[in-house]
XYZ file of C-alpha atoms in Angstrom:
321
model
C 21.567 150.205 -204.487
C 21.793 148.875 -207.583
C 21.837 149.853 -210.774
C 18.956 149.034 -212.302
C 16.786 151.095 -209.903
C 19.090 153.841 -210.195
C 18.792 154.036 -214.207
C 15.380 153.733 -213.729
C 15.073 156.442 -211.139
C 17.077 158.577 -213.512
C 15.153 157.933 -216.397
C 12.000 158.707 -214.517
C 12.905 161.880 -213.148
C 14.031 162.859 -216.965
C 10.950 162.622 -218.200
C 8.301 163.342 -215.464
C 10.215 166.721 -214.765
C 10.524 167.561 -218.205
C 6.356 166.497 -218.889
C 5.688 168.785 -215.846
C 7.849 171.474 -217.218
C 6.565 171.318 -221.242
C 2.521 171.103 -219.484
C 3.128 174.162 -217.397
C 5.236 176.401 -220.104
C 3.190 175.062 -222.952
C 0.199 175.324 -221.540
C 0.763 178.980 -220.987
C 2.401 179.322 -224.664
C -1.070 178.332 -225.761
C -3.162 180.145 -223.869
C -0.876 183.091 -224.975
C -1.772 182.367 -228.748
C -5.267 181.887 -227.886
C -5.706 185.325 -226.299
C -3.350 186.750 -229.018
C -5.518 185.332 -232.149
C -8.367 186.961 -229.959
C -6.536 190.552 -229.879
C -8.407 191.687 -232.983
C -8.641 195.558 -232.139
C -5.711 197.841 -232.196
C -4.681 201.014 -230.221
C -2.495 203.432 -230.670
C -0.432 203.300 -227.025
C 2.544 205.542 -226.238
C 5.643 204.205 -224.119
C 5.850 206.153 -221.005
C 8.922 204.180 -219.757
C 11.721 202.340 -221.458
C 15.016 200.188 -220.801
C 13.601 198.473 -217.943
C 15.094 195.540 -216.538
C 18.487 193.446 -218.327
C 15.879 192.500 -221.322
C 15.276 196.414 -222.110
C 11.445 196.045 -221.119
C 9.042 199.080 -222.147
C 5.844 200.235 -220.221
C 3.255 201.530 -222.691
C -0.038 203.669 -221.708
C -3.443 202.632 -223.863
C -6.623 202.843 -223.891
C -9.233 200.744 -225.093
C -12.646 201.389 -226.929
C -14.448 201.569 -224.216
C -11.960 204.526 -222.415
C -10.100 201.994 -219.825
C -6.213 203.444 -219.657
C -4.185 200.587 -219.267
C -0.338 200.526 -218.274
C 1.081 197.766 -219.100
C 4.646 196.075 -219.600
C 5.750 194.746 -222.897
C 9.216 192.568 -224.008
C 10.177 193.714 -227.131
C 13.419 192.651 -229.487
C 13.776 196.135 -231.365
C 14.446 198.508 -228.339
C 15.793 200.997 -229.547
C 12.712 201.596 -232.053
C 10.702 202.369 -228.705
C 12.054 204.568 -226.718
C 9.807 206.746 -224.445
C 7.425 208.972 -225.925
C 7.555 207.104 -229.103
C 4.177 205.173 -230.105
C 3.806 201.747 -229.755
C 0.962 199.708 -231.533
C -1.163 197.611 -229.180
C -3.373 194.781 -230.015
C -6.246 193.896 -227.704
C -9.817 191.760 -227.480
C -12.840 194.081 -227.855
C -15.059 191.705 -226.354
C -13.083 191.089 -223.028
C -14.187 192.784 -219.696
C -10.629 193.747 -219.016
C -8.306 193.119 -222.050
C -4.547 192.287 -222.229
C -2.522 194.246 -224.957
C -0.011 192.481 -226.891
C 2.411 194.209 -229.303
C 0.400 195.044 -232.868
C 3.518 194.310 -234.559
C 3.749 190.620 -235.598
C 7.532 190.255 -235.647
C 7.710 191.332 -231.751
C 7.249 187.547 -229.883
C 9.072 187.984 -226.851
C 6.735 187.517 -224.331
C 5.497 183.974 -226.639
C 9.666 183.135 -227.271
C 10.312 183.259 -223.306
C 7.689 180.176 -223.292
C 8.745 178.327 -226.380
C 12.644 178.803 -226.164
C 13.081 176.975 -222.580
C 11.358 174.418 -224.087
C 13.128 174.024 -227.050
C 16.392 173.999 -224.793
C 15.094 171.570 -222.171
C 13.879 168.863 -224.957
C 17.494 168.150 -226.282
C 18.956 168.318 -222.364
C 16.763 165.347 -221.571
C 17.060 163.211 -224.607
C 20.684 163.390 -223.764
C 20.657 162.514 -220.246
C 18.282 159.747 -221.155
C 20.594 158.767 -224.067
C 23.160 158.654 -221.584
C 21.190 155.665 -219.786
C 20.438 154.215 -222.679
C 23.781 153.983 -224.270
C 25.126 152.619 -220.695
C 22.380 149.988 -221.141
C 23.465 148.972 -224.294
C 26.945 149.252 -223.421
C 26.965 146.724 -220.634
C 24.185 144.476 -222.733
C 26.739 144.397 -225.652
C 29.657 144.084 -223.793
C 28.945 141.374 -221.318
C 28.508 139.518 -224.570
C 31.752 139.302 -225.531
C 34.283 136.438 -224.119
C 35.541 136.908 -220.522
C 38.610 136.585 -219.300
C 39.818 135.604 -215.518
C 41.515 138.236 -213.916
C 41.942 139.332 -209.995
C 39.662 142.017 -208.595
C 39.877 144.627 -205.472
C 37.324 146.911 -204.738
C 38.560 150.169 -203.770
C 36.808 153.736 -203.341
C 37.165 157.384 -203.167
C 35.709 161.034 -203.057
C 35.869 163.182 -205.967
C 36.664 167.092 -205.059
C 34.124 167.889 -207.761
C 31.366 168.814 -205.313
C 28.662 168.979 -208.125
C 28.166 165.019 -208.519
C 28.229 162.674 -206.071
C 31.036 162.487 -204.066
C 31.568 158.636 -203.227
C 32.686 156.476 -206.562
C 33.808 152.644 -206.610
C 36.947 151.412 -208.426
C 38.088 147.958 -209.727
C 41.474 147.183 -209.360
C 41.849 144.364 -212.259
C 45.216 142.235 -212.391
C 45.754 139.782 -214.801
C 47.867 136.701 -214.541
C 51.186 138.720 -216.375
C 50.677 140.657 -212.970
C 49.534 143.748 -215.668
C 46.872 145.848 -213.214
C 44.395 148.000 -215.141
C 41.203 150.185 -213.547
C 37.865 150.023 -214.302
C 35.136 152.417 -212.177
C 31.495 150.839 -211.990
C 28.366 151.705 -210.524
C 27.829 150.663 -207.051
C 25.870 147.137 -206.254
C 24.649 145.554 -203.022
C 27.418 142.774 -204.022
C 30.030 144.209 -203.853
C 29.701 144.728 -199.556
C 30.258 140.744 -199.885
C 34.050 141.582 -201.457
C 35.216 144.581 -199.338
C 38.582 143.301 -198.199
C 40.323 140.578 -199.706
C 40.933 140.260 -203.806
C 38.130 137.693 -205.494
C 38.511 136.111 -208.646
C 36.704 137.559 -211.321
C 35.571 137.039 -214.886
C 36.409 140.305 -217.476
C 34.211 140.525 -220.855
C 35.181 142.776 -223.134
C 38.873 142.612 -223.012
C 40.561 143.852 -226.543
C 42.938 146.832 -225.761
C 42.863 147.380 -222.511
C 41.157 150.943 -222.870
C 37.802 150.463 -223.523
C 34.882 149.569 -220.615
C 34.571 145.807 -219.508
C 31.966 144.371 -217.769
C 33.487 142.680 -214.503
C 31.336 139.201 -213.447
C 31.909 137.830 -209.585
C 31.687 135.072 -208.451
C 27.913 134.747 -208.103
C 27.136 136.145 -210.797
C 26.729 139.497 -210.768
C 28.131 141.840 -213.793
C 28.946 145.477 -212.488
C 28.081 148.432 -214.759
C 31.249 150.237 -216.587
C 31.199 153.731 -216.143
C 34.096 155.119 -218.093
C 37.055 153.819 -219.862
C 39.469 151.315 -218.814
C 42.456 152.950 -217.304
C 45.730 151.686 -216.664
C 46.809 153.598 -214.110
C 45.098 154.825 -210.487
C 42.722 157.816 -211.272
C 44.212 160.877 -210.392
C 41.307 162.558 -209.864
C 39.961 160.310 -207.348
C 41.714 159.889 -204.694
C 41.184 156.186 -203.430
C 42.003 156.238 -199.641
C 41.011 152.174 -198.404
C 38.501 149.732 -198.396
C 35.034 150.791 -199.745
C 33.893 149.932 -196.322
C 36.033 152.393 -194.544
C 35.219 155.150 -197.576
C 31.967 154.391 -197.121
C 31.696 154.294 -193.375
C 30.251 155.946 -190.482
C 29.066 156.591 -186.993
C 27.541 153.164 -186.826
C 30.848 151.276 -187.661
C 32.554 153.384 -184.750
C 30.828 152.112 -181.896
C 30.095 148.864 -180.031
C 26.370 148.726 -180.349
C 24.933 147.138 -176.751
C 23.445 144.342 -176.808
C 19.360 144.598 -176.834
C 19.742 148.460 -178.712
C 17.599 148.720 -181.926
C 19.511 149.686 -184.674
C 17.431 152.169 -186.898
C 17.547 151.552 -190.832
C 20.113 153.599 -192.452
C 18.553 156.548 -194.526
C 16.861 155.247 -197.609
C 18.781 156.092 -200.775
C 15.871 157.701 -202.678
C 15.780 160.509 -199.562
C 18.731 161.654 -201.252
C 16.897 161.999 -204.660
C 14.079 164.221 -202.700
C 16.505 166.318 -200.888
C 18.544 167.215 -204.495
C 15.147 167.963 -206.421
C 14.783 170.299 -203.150
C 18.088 172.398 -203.741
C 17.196 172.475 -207.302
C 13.966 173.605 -207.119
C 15.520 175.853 -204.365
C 18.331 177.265 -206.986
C 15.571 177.820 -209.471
C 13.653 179.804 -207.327
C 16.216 182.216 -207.038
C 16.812 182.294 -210.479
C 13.968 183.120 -211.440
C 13.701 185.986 -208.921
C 16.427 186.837 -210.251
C 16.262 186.011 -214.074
C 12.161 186.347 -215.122
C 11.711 189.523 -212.510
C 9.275 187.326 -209.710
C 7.050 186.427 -213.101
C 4.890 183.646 -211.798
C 5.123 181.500 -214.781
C 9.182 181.985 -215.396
C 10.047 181.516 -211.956
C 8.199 178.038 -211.414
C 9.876 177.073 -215.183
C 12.940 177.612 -213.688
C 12.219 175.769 -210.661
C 11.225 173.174 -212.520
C 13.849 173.051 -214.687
C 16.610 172.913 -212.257
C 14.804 170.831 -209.495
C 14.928 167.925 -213.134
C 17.825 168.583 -213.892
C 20.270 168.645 -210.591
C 19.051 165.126 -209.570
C 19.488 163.780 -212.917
C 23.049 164.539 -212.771
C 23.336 163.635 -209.532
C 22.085 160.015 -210.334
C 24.048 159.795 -213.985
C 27.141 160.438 -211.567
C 26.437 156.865 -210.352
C 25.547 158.040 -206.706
C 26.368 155.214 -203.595
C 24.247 154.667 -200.748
C-alpha cells in the first residue's frame, strides 16, 4: 500500500477515535456538572459500607426531603475520613423525581476526575502519534530536497519478534561505489514488487554522515519513506531471511494455479485496520470490567481508548500488505 494512504489512515483513526472518545467522556463530564450545580439541598447520609473495590469506594444511606432512603455508591479521595458509621454529607436536587447524591464536600471530585483525567491523558497520546506523522512528513519533504547521490539498492525483508507492531518490515541494502554498504528501513510501496530480486540503481538524498534517514529515489521515480536512522550494519533485531517476495509470500505463490481458475483478490489491507480496532476495543472491554467495575460509561472509554490507540500503533509501525 503506500504510504500516503497509510499516514492518512493513521491520522484519521487519531483523531476520529479520540473525537468519539472526548464526545462520549465529555459529554458525561458535563452532564455531571450540570446535575451537580443542580444538587442545591444537602443531607446528612451515613456510610453503611466502606473500602470497596481497589479505589476504596464507600456506600452511604440518605434520605431526601421528601423521605426516599437512597443507597448509593460514592468515590471519594480522603478514605480514611469515611469509614463506616461515620457521616458523610450528601448533596442532592430538591426538585428531581428521583435525585442523585453527590458528595457535599467540594474538594471530593472523583466521580467528575474519572471523566476529565482520561481525557487529559488521551489528548497528549494523540498529538504525539499524529506528530509522529507529521514529523515523518516533513522529514521525507525536507530530505528529498537535499542532493542525491547514486548508490546500488536491494530490497530485503524480515519479521520482527516484537509481536505488538507489525510483524513484516522492508530494508534497503544501499552500496555505494567505494563498495561501503549502509541500511536504511522504509515504509512499504507498491514499487518496490517491480525490484524484488536483482539490485537497481538508485538515487540517495540526504547523504551527510551516513547515520541520519535518506530518502531512496528508483528508477521511476518513486522516493520511499525513511523510517529510522541510517545504519551501517544489518539490523539485529530484524532478522532479514530473502527476497521480500519470499518474506512476504504465501499459499498463492505455492501452487500452479490451473488454467481457467479465478483467482480471488488478496485481502484488502484496510481489513487489517478493522480487525486491530476489534482486539482493541476487545482489550478495552475487559479492562474496563476489570478497571471501572462494569460502569457503563468507563468501560466503553476504555474501549474506545484502546480500540484508537492499538491500530494507530499498528499503522505508525509501517504495516505491509
Amino acid at each position: 500500500m503506500k504510504p500516503s494512504r497509510v499516514a492518512l489512515t493513521g491520522v484519521t483513526v487519531i483523531v476520529a477515535g479520540y473525537a468519539l472518545l472526548a464526545a462520549w467522556l465529555g459529554g458525561h463530564a458535563y452532564a455531571y456538572a450540570h446535575q451537580r450545580d443542580r444538587a442545591t439541598a444537602t443531607a446528612s447520609g451515613t456510610v453503611v459500607e466502606d473500602g470497596i473495590g481497589d479505589d476504596e469506594d464507600i456506600r452511604v444511606r440518605w434520605t431526601d426531603r421528601s423521605g426516599h432512603t437512597h443507597v448509593q455508591r460514592f468515590g471519594v479521595y480522603d478514605t480514611g475520613r469515611y469509614a463506616e458509621g461515620r457521616r458523610f454529607p450528601v448533596a442532592y436536587d430538591p426538585h428531581a423525581a428521583d435525585p442523585s447524591g453527590f458528595p457535599a464536600d467540594p474538594e471530593e471530585t472523583a466521580a467528575e476526575d474519572d471523566l476529565l483525567v482520561p481525557l487529559a491523558l488521551a489528548g497528549p497520546v494523540a498529538l504525539a502519534m499524529t506528530g509522529v506523522w507529521a514529523w515523518r512528513g516533513v522529514r521525507f519533504r525536507l530530505t528529498g530536497r537535499r542532493p542525491g547521490r547514486p548508490m546500488t539498492a536491494v530490497v530485503r525483508a524480515g519479521e520482527r519478534r516484537q509481536g505488538w507492531r507489525s510483524s513484516e518490515t522492508t530494508w534497503l541494502a544501499l552500496t555505494d561505489a567505494d563498495g561501503r554498504t549502509v541500511w536504511q528501513r522504509v515504509m512499504d510501496h507498491p514499487a518496490l514488487d517491480e525490484h524484488d530480486h536483482e539490485p537497481v540503481e538508485v538515487t540517495v538524498h540526504g547523504w551527510a554522515d551516513a547515520r541520519r534517514p535518506v530518502v531512496v529515489e528508483l528508477p521511476d521515480g518513486t522516493r520511499l519513506v525513511p523510517l529510522g536512522r541510517l545504519r551501517r550494519g544489518a539490523p539485529p533485531h530484524d532478522p532479514l531471511d530473502g527476497p521480500r517476495a519470499a518474506a512476504r509470500g504465501g499459499l498463492r505463490d505455492a501452487f500452479v494455479v490451473p488454467d481457467g481458475t479465478v483467482v480471488r483478490p488478496a485481502r484488502a489491507w484496510w481489513r487489517q485496520v478493522l480487525l486491530t480496532a476489534g482486539a482493541g476495543a476487545v482489550v478495552g472491554l475487559v479492562m474496563g470490567l476489570l478497571m471501572a467495575g462494569g460502569s457503563p460509561t468507563g468501560t466503553v472509554g476504555f474501549v474506545l481508548g484502546m480500540g484508537t490507540l492499538l491500530p494507530s500503533v499498528w499503522l505508525l509501525s509501517a504495516p505491509q500488505p
